[in-house]
PDB file of C-alpha atoms in Angstrom:
ATOM      1  CA  MET D   1      46.766   0.473  -3.267  1.00  0.00           C
ATOM      2  CA  THR D   2      44.766  -1.054  -0.408  1.00  0.00           C
ATOM      3  CA  GLY D   3      42.774  -4.136  -1.330  1.00  0.00           C
ATOM      4  CA  ALA D   4      44.350  -4.651  -4.753  1.00  0.00           C
ATOM      5  CA  VAL D   5      44.860  -8.240  -5.923  1.00  0.00           C
ATOM      6  CA  VAL D   6      47.775  -8.787  -8.301  1.00  0.00           C
ATOM      7  CA  GLY D   7      48.536 -12.171  -9.803  1.00  0.00           C
ATOM      8  CA  ASP D   8      47.127 -15.589  -9.011  1.00  0.00           C
ATOM      9  CA  GLU D   9      48.415 -19.056  -8.215  1.00  0.00           C
ATOM     10  CA  LEU D  10      47.912 -20.251 -11.760  1.00  0.00           C
ATOM     11  CA  PRO D  11      50.332 -21.763 -14.264  1.00  0.00           C
ATOM     12  CA  GLY D  12      51.858 -18.989 -16.355  1.00  0.00           C
ATOM     13  CA  TYR D  13      52.599 -15.483 -15.112  1.00  0.00           C
ATOM     14  CA  THR D  14      51.562 -11.867 -14.668  1.00  0.00           C
ATOM     15  CA  PHE D  15      54.312  -9.449 -15.750  1.00  0.00           C
ATOM     16  CA  ILE D  16      54.106  -5.797 -14.723  1.00  0.00           C
ATOM     17  CA  GLY D  17      56.624  -3.168 -15.835  1.00  0.00           C
ATOM     18  CA  CYS D  18      57.817  -0.006 -14.094  1.00  0.00           C
ATOM     19  CA  ASN D  19      55.965   2.946 -12.560  1.00  0.00           C
ATOM     20  CA  ASN D  20      52.481   1.470 -12.702  1.00  0.00           C
ATOM     21  CA  ILE D  21      49.756   2.413 -10.233  1.00  0.00           C
ATOM     22  CA  ILE D  22      47.197  -0.248  -9.336  1.00  0.00           C
ATOM     23  CA  GLY D  23      44.241   1.284  -7.530  1.00  0.00           C
ATOM     24  CA  HIS D  24      42.210   0.288  -4.500  1.00  0.00           C
ATOM     25  CA  HIS D  25      40.534  -3.115  -4.849  1.00  0.00           C
ATOM     26  CA  ALA D  26      41.619  -3.576  -8.464  1.00  0.00           C
ATOM     27  CA  VAL D  27      42.002  -7.212  -9.559  1.00  0.00           C
ATOM     28  CA  VAL D  28      44.849  -7.728 -12.025  1.00  0.00           C
ATOM     29  CA  GLY D  29      46.245 -10.938 -13.482  1.00  0.00           C
ATOM     30  CA  VAL D  30      43.673 -13.465 -12.314  1.00  0.00           C
ATOM     31  CA  LYS D  31      41.978 -16.315 -14.165  1.00  0.00           C
ATOM     32  CA  CYS D  32      39.823 -15.316 -17.102  1.00  0.00           C
ATOM     33  CA  GLN D  33      36.062 -15.802 -17.271  1.00  0.00           C
ATOM     34  CA  ASP D  34      36.150 -17.696 -20.556  1.00  0.00           C
ATOM     35  CA  LEU D  35      34.466 -21.083 -20.114  1.00  0.00           C
ATOM     36  CA  LYS D  36      36.845 -22.509 -22.720  1.00  0.00           C
ATOM     37  CA  TYR D  37      39.753 -22.057 -20.332  1.00  0.00           C
ATOM     38  CA  LYS D  38      41.106 -25.462 -19.308  1.00  0.00           C
ATOM     39  CA  HIS D  39      42.152 -25.961 -15.711  1.00  0.00           C
ATOM     40  CA  GLY D  40      45.930 -26.262 -15.484  1.00  0.00           C
ATOM     41  CA  ASP D  41      46.693 -24.397 -18.727  1.00  0.00           C
ATOM     42  CA  GLU D  42      49.277 -21.648 -18.572  1.00  0.00           C
ATOM     43  CA  CYS D  43      47.827 -18.159 -18.974  1.00  0.00           C
ATOM     44  CA  PHE D  44      49.560 -14.802 -19.256  1.00  0.00           C
ATOM     45  CA  LEU D  45      49.215 -11.056 -18.707  1.00  0.00           C
ATOM     46  CA  CYS D  46      51.877  -8.525 -19.703  1.00  0.00           C
ATOM     47  CA  ILE D  47      51.580  -4.882 -18.638  1.00  0.00           C
ATOM     48  CA  GLY D  48      54.076  -2.242 -19.743  1.00  0.00           C
ATOM     49  CA  ASN D  49      55.197   0.950 -18.007  1.00  0.00           C
ATOM     50  CA  ASN D  50      53.600   4.097 -16.583  1.00  0.00           C
ATOM     51  CA  ASN D  51      50.017   2.859 -16.566  1.00  0.00           C
ATOM     52  CA  GLU D  52      47.430   4.082 -14.075  1.00  0.00           C
ATOM     53  CA  ILE D  53      44.873   1.383 -13.300  1.00  0.00           C
ATOM     54  CA  ARG D  54      42.251   2.838 -11.016  1.00  0.00           C
ATOM     55  CA  GLU D  55      40.002   1.431  -8.312  1.00  0.00           C
ATOM     56  CA  PHE D  56      37.886  -1.692  -8.880  1.00  0.00           C
ATOM     57  CA  CYS D  57      39.312  -2.422 -12.341  1.00  0.00           C
ATOM     58  CA  SER D  58      39.613  -6.046 -13.448  1.00  0.00           C
ATOM     59  CA  ILE D  59      42.218  -7.235 -15.940  1.00  0.00           C
ATOM     60  CA  HIS D  60      42.377 -10.949 -16.735  1.00  0.00           C
ATOM     61  CA  ARG D  61      45.027 -13.281 -18.040  1.00  0.00           C
ATOM     62  CA  SER D  62      44.789 -15.057 -21.377  1.00  0.00           C
ATOM     63  CA  SER D  63      42.439 -17.950 -22.000  1.00  0.00           C
ATOM     64  CA  LYS D  64      45.032 -20.279 -23.556  1.00  0.00           C
ATOM     65  CA  PRO D  65      48.796 -20.863 -23.454  1.00  0.00           C
ATOM     66  CA  SER D  66      49.275 -19.663 -27.033  1.00  0.00           C
ATOM     67  CA  ASP D  67      48.032 -16.129 -26.312  1.00  0.00           C
ATOM     68  CA  LYS D  68      48.556 -13.256 -23.864  1.00  0.00           C
ATOM     69  CA  THR D  69      46.560 -10.352 -22.544  1.00  0.00           C
ATOM     70  CA  VAL D  70      48.765  -7.327 -23.290  1.00  0.00           C
ATOM     71  CA  ILE D  71      48.612  -3.718 -22.122  1.00  0.00           C
ATOM     72  CA  GLY D  72      51.220  -1.263 -23.396  1.00  0.00           C
ATOM     73  CA  ASP D  73      52.531   1.959 -21.854  1.00  0.00           C
ATOM     74  CA  ASN D  74      51.092   5.214 -20.507  1.00  0.00           C
ATOM     75  CA  ASN D  75      47.442   4.147 -20.398  1.00  0.00           C
ATOM     76  CA  LEU D  76      44.848   5.607 -18.027  1.00  0.00           C
ATOM     77  CA  ILE D  77      42.284   2.968 -17.091  1.00  0.00           C
ATOM     78  CA  MET D  78      39.690   4.640 -14.898  1.00  0.00           C
ATOM     79  CA  GLY D  79      37.570   3.132 -12.160  1.00  0.00           C
ATOM     80  CA  SER D  80      35.589  -0.090 -12.637  1.00  0.00           C
ATOM     81  CA  CYS D  81      36.871  -0.818 -16.132  1.00  0.00           C
ATOM     82  CA  HIS D  82      37.166  -4.416 -17.324  1.00  0.00           C
ATOM     83  CA  ILE D  83      39.750  -5.780 -19.764  1.00  0.00           C
ATOM     84  CA  ALA D  84      39.013  -9.406 -20.575  1.00  0.00           C
ATOM     85  CA  HIS D  85      41.210 -12.293 -21.686  1.00  0.00           C
ATOM     86  CA  ASP D  86      43.470 -12.019 -24.718  1.00  0.00           C
ATOM     87  CA  CYS D  87      42.916  -8.288 -25.269  1.00  0.00           C
ATOM     88  CA  LYS D  88      45.706  -6.302 -26.887  1.00  0.00           C
ATOM     89  CA  ILE D  89      45.905  -2.691 -25.691  1.00  0.00           C
ATOM     90  CA  GLY D  90      48.439  -0.267 -27.146  1.00  0.00           C
ATOM     91  CA  ASP D  91      49.839   2.957 -25.698  1.00  0.00           C
ATOM     92  CA  ARG D  92      48.437   6.264 -24.389  1.00  0.00           C
ATOM     93  CA  ASN D  93      44.803   5.197 -24.325  1.00  0.00           C
ATOM     94  CA  ILE D  94      42.199   6.644 -21.947  1.00  0.00           C
ATOM     95  CA  PHE D  95      39.371   4.378 -20.837  1.00  0.00           C
ATOM     96  CA  ALA D  96      36.760   6.272 -18.847  1.00  0.00           C
ATOM     97  CA  ASN D  97      34.874   4.718 -15.937  1.00  0.00           C
ATOM     98  CA  ASN D  98      33.020   1.465 -16.590  1.00  0.00           C
ATOM     99  CA  THR D  99      34.520   0.841 -20.011  1.00  0.00           C
ATOM    100  CA  LEU D 100      34.127  -2.889 -20.668  1.00  0.00           C
ATOM    101  CA  LEU D 101      36.246  -4.760 -23.208  1.00  0.00           C
ATOM    102  CA  ALA D 102      35.249  -8.339 -24.023  1.00  0.00           C
ATOM    103  CA  GLY D 103      37.753 -11.032 -24.960  1.00  0.00           C
ATOM    104  CA  HIS D 104      40.196 -10.665 -27.859  1.00  0.00           C
ATOM    105  CA  VAL D 105      39.517  -6.934 -28.351  1.00  0.00           C
ATOM    106  CA  VAL D 106      42.374  -4.983 -29.968  1.00  0.00           C
ATOM    107  CA  VAL D 107      42.808  -1.307 -29.112  1.00  0.00           C
ATOM    108  CA  GLU D 108      45.585   0.530 -30.920  1.00  0.00           C
ATOM    109  CA  ASP D 109      47.105   3.813 -29.613  1.00  0.00           C
ATOM    110  CA  ASN D 110      45.761   7.182 -28.444  1.00  0.00           C
ATOM    111  CA  THR D 111      42.105   6.149 -28.286  1.00  0.00           C
ATOM    112  CA  HIS D 112      39.569   7.560 -25.837  1.00  0.00           C
ATOM    113  CA  THR D 113      36.379   6.000 -24.536  1.00  0.00           C
ATOM    114  CA  ALA D 114      33.706   7.883 -22.640  1.00  0.00           C
ATOM    115  CA  GLY D 115      32.004   6.292 -19.646  1.00  0.00           C
ATOM    116  CA  ALA D 116      30.053   3.034 -19.764  1.00  0.00           C
ATOM    117  CA  SER D 117      31.303   2.032 -23.218  1.00  0.00           C
ATOM    118  CA  VAL D 118      31.040  -1.644 -24.130  1.00  0.00           C
ATOM    119  CA  VAL D 119      33.113  -3.349 -26.849  1.00  0.00           C
ATOM    120  CA  HIS D 120      32.135  -6.747 -28.292  1.00  0.00           C
ATOM    121  CA  GLN D 121      34.669  -9.565 -28.453  1.00  0.00           C
ATOM    122  CA  PHE D 122      37.124  -9.614 -31.383  1.00  0.00           C
ATOM    123  CA  CYS D 123      36.493  -5.947 -32.281  1.00  0.00           C
ATOM    124  CA  HIS D 124      39.354  -3.659 -33.306  1.00  0.00           C
ATOM    125  CA  ILE D 125      39.528  -0.013 -32.216  1.00  0.00           C
ATOM    126  CA  GLY D 126      41.861   2.023 -34.425  1.00  0.00           C
ATOM    127  CA  SER D 127      44.320   4.659 -33.254  1.00  0.00           C
ATOM    128  CA  PHE D 128      42.947   8.111 -32.345  1.00  0.00           C
ATOM    129  CA  ALA D 129      39.372   6.836 -32.293  1.00  0.00           C
ATOM    130  CA  PHE D 130      36.733   8.061 -29.838  1.00  0.00           C
ATOM    131  CA  ILE D 131      33.824   6.036 -28.422  1.00  0.00           C
ATOM    132  CA  GLY D 132      30.899   8.015 -27.037  1.00  0.00           C
ATOM    133  CA  GLY D 133      29.464   7.381 -23.600  1.00  0.00           C
ATOM    134  CA  GLY D 134      27.116   4.444 -23.210  1.00  0.00           C
ATOM    135  CA  SER D 135      27.932   3.079 -26.656  1.00  0.00           C
ATOM    136  CA  VAL D 136      27.782  -0.616 -27.517  1.00  0.00           C
ATOM    137  CA  VAL D 137      30.469  -1.280 -30.131  1.00  0.00           C
ATOM    138  CA  SER D 138      29.819  -4.529 -31.992  1.00  0.00           C
ATOM    139  CA  GLN D 139      32.016  -3.907 -35.064  1.00  0.00           C
ATOM    140  CA  ASP D 140      35.387  -2.316 -35.740  1.00  0.00           C
ATOM    141  CA  VAL D 141      36.073   1.399 -35.332  1.00  0.00           C
ATOM    142  CA  PRO D 142      38.618   2.508 -37.973  1.00  0.00           C
ATOM    143  CA  LYS D 143      41.467   4.894 -37.240  1.00  0.00           C
ATOM    144  CA  TYR D 144      40.615   8.538 -36.485  1.00  0.00           C
ATOM    145  CA  MET D 145      36.867   7.985 -36.279  1.00  0.00           C
ATOM    146  CA  MET D 146      34.206   8.747 -33.705  1.00  0.00           C
ATOM    147  CA  VAL D 147      31.312   6.425 -32.890  1.00  0.00           C
ATOM    148  CA  ALA D 148      28.320   6.747 -30.579  1.00  0.00           C
ATOM    149  CA  GLY D 149      24.946   5.186 -29.965  1.00  0.00           C
ATOM    150  CA  GLU D 150      23.280   2.267 -28.266  1.00  0.00           C
ATOM    151  CA  ARG D 151      24.456   0.277 -31.295  1.00  0.00           C
ATOM    152  CA  ALA D 152      27.427   2.415 -32.171  1.00  0.00           C
ATOM    153  CA  GLU D 153      27.411   4.175 -35.543  1.00  0.00           C
ATOM    154  CA  LEU D 154      30.104   6.250 -37.206  1.00  0.00           C
ATOM    155  CA  ARG D 155      29.560   9.923 -36.390  1.00  0.00           C
ATOM    156  CA  GLY D 156      32.474  11.445 -38.271  1.00  0.00           C
ATOM    157  CA  LEU D 157      36.129  12.019 -37.518  1.00  0.00           C
ATOM    158  CA  ASN D 158      37.533  12.543 -34.040  1.00  0.00           C
ATOM    159  CA  LEU D 159      38.752  16.005 -35.028  1.00  0.00           C
ATOM    160  CA  GLU D 160      39.239  17.281 -31.492  1.00  0.00           C
ATOM    161  CA  GLY D 161      41.311  14.231 -30.637  1.00  0.00           C
ATOM    162  CA  LEU D 162      43.379  14.683 -33.791  1.00  0.00           C
ATOM    163  CA  ARG D 163      43.978  18.351 -32.984  1.00  0.00           C
ATOM    164  CA  ARG D 164      45.057  17.546 -29.438  1.00  0.00           C
ATOM    165  CA  ASN D 165      47.479  14.931 -30.727  1.00  0.00           C
ATOM    166  CA  GLY D 166      49.278  17.281 -33.083  1.00  0.00           C
ATOM    167  CA  PHE D 167      47.670  16.589 -36.463  1.00  0.00           C
ATOM    168  CA  THR D 168      48.042  19.583 -38.755  1.00  0.00           C
ATOM    169  CA  MET D 169      45.151  21.493 -40.280  1.00  0.00           C
ATOM    170  CA  SER D 170      46.252  20.196 -43.675  1.00  0.00           C
ATOM    171  CA  GLU D 171      46.114  16.581 -42.495  1.00  0.00           C
ATOM    172  CA  MET D 172      42.686  17.048 -40.939  1.00  0.00           C
ATOM    173  CA  LYS D 173      41.396  18.753 -44.082  1.00  0.00           C
ATOM    174  CA  SER D 174      42.576  15.794 -46.180  1.00  0.00           C
ATOM    175  CA  LEU D 175      41.018  13.288 -43.754  1.00  0.00           C
ATOM    176  CA  ARG D 176      37.702  15.143 -43.874  1.00  0.00           C
ATOM    177  CA  ALA D 177      37.739  15.148 -47.662  1.00  0.00           C
ATOM    178  CA  ALA D 178      38.499  11.426 -47.723  1.00  0.00           C
ATOM    179  CA  TYR D 179      35.790  10.666 -45.154  1.00  0.00           C
ATOM    180  CA  ARG D 180      33.218  12.549 -47.252  1.00  0.00           C
ATOM    181  CA  LYS D 181      34.208  10.625 -50.373  1.00  0.00           C
ATOM    182  CA  ILE D 182      33.673   7.307 -48.604  1.00  0.00           C
ATOM    183  CA  PHE D 183      30.643   8.009 -46.454  1.00  0.00           C
ATOM    184  CA  MET D 184      28.900  11.232 -47.478  1.00  0.00           C
ATOM    185  CA  SER D 185      29.445  12.282 -51.079  1.00  0.00           C
ATOM    186  CA  THR D 186      26.425  12.531 -53.383  1.00  0.00           C
ATOM    187  CA  GLU D 187      28.809  11.823 -56.256  1.00  0.00           C
ATOM    188  CA  THR D 188      29.498   8.286 -54.992  1.00  0.00           C
ATOM    189  CA  VAL D 189      26.077   7.429 -53.584  1.00  0.00           C
ATOM    190  CA  SER D 190      25.368   5.056 -56.486  1.00  0.00           C
ATOM    191  CA  LEU D 191      28.684   3.240 -56.028  1.00  0.00           C
ATOM    192  CA  SER D 192      29.209   0.204 -53.847  1.00  0.00           C
ATOM    193  CA  PHE D 193      31.320   0.573 -50.724  1.00  0.00           C
ATOM    194  CA  GLU D 194      34.217  -1.242 -52.393  1.00  0.00           C
ATOM    195  CA  GLU D 195      33.991   1.061 -55.414  1.00  0.00           C
ATOM    196  CA  ARG D 196      34.130   4.123 -53.174  1.00  0.00           C
ATOM    197  CA  LEU D 197      37.272   2.822 -51.473  1.00  0.00           C
ATOM    198  CA  THR D 198      38.858   2.086 -54.839  1.00  0.00           C
ATOM    199  CA  GLU D 199      37.976   5.553 -56.119  1.00  0.00           C
ATOM    200  CA  LEU D 200      39.712   7.107 -53.119  1.00  0.00           C
ATOM    201  CA  GLU D 201      42.811   4.984 -53.738  1.00  0.00           C
ATOM    202  CA  GLN D 202      42.914   6.388 -57.256  1.00  0.00           C
ATOM    203  CA  ASP D 203      42.775   9.981 -55.984  1.00  0.00           C
ATOM    204  CA  GLN D 204      46.510  10.687 -56.066  1.00  0.00           C
ATOM    205  CA  GLU D 205      46.301  13.954 -54.144  1.00  0.00           C
ATOM    206  CA  LEU D 206      44.385  12.523 -51.179  1.00  0.00           C
ATOM    207  CA  TYR D 207      45.814   9.016 -51.125  1.00  0.00           C
ATOM    208  CA  SER D 208      49.375  10.365 -51.002  1.00  0.00           C
ATOM    209  CA  VAL D 209      48.662  11.810 -47.548  1.00  0.00           C
ATOM    210  CA  PRO D 210      49.920   9.190 -45.049  1.00  0.00           C
ATOM    211  CA  ALA D 211      47.036   9.732 -42.628  1.00  0.00           C
ATOM    212  CA  VAL D 212      44.493   9.163 -45.404  1.00  0.00           C
ATOM    213  CA  SER D 213      46.144   5.973 -46.658  1.00  0.00           C
ATOM    214  CA  ALA D 214      46.363   4.735 -43.042  1.00  0.00           C
ATOM    215  CA  MET D 215      42.643   5.395 -42.520  1.00  0.00           C
ATOM    216  CA  LEU D 216      41.763   3.599 -45.738  1.00  0.00           C
ATOM    217  CA  GLN D 217      43.939   0.609 -44.816  1.00  0.00           C
ATOM    218  CA  SER D 218      42.280   0.481 -41.406  1.00  0.00           C
ATOM    219  CA  ILE D 219      38.875   0.272 -43.103  1.00  0.00           C
ATOM    220  CA  ARG D 220      40.018  -2.425 -45.530  1.00  0.00           C
ATOM    221  CA  ASP D 221      41.602  -4.480 -42.741  1.00  0.00           C
ATOM    222  CA  SER D 222      38.234  -4.608 -40.982  1.00  0.00           C
ATOM    223  CA  PHE D 223      36.784  -6.615 -43.859  1.00  0.00           C
ATOM    224  CA  THR D 224      39.473  -9.280 -43.955  1.00  0.00           C
ATOM    225  CA  GLU D 225      38.772 -12.825 -42.885  1.00  0.00           C
ATOM    226  CA  SER D 226      37.784 -13.226 -39.211  1.00  0.00           C
ATOM    227  CA  ARG D 227      37.210  -9.486 -38.744  1.00  0.00           C
ATOM    228  CA  ARG D 228      33.801  -7.951 -38.002  1.00  0.00           C
ATOM    229  CA  GLY D 229      33.541  -5.126 -40.544  1.00  0.00           C
ATOM    230  CA  ILE D 230      33.133  -1.506 -39.471  1.00  0.00           C
ATOM    231  CA  CYS D 231      30.397   0.112 -37.410  1.00  0.00           C
ATOM    232  CA  LYS D 232      27.323   1.102 -39.379  1.00  0.00           C
ATOM    233  CA  PHE D 233      27.126   4.561 -40.899  1.00  0.00           C
ATOM    234  CA  ARG D 234      24.266   6.715 -42.078  1.00  0.00           C
ATOM    235  CA  GLN D 235      24.168   7.541 -45.768  1.00  0.00           C
ATOM    236  CA  TRP D 236      23.884  11.328 -45.906  1.00  0.00           C
ATOM    237  CA  LEU D 237      21.967  12.602 -48.902  1.00  0.00           C
ATOM    238  CA  ASP D 238      23.796  15.887 -48.921  1.00  0.00           C
ATOM    239  CA  SER D 239      27.484  16.256 -48.201  1.00  0.00           C
ATOM    240  CA  THR D 240      26.850  19.618 -46.490  1.00  0.00           C
ATOM    241  CA  THR D 241      24.592  18.060 -43.821  1.00  0.00           C
TER     242      THR D 241
END
């Protein structure tokens, strides 16, 4: 569209696939804002197919030759969003207006952010997650979960998003039961977080559900080396609250 800037006279390249829309005055594939970037280094941006990048968005190339900024397929990136250097964005995500992703953020598939969401560098956003409007996300958001708040906290499962994406009632019931065991159950309140995860892994009925095991793995991955842990959660005193 009119006023859009695509690519830059830098070493490296900007690759854009098929059927993408780049909106008015968007800036795509320019030098990153990372002060560690060294003049003359190659830097890269790869965008897939069928993405809609709306007006005034900015999407930057990588900060070093060994990395790339990557955006997958079928994403809607609404007006004035920012995707910084070295981010990895999957498929079918919706970023509402003024969503800001700092460097090295990973967003999986089918996530949704409300307006004015901010994500700290190196955070991971799991598939089918939802970020509430105006939230500041400074730690990982596991798969299927919903966060909100000035310092984002877990607020439960993204059940509406799961329903819209074809999850069955049985799957959602199992995910809710697993979520309660980890975050809400009075039976596990005296257990450490690690003990609660282990107890869920030993629950053969729940853990055999692929969505539940995927959610649990997403939580565990957030505590591996170099990751930021998950967003804070409130310890309910009553599982019916």
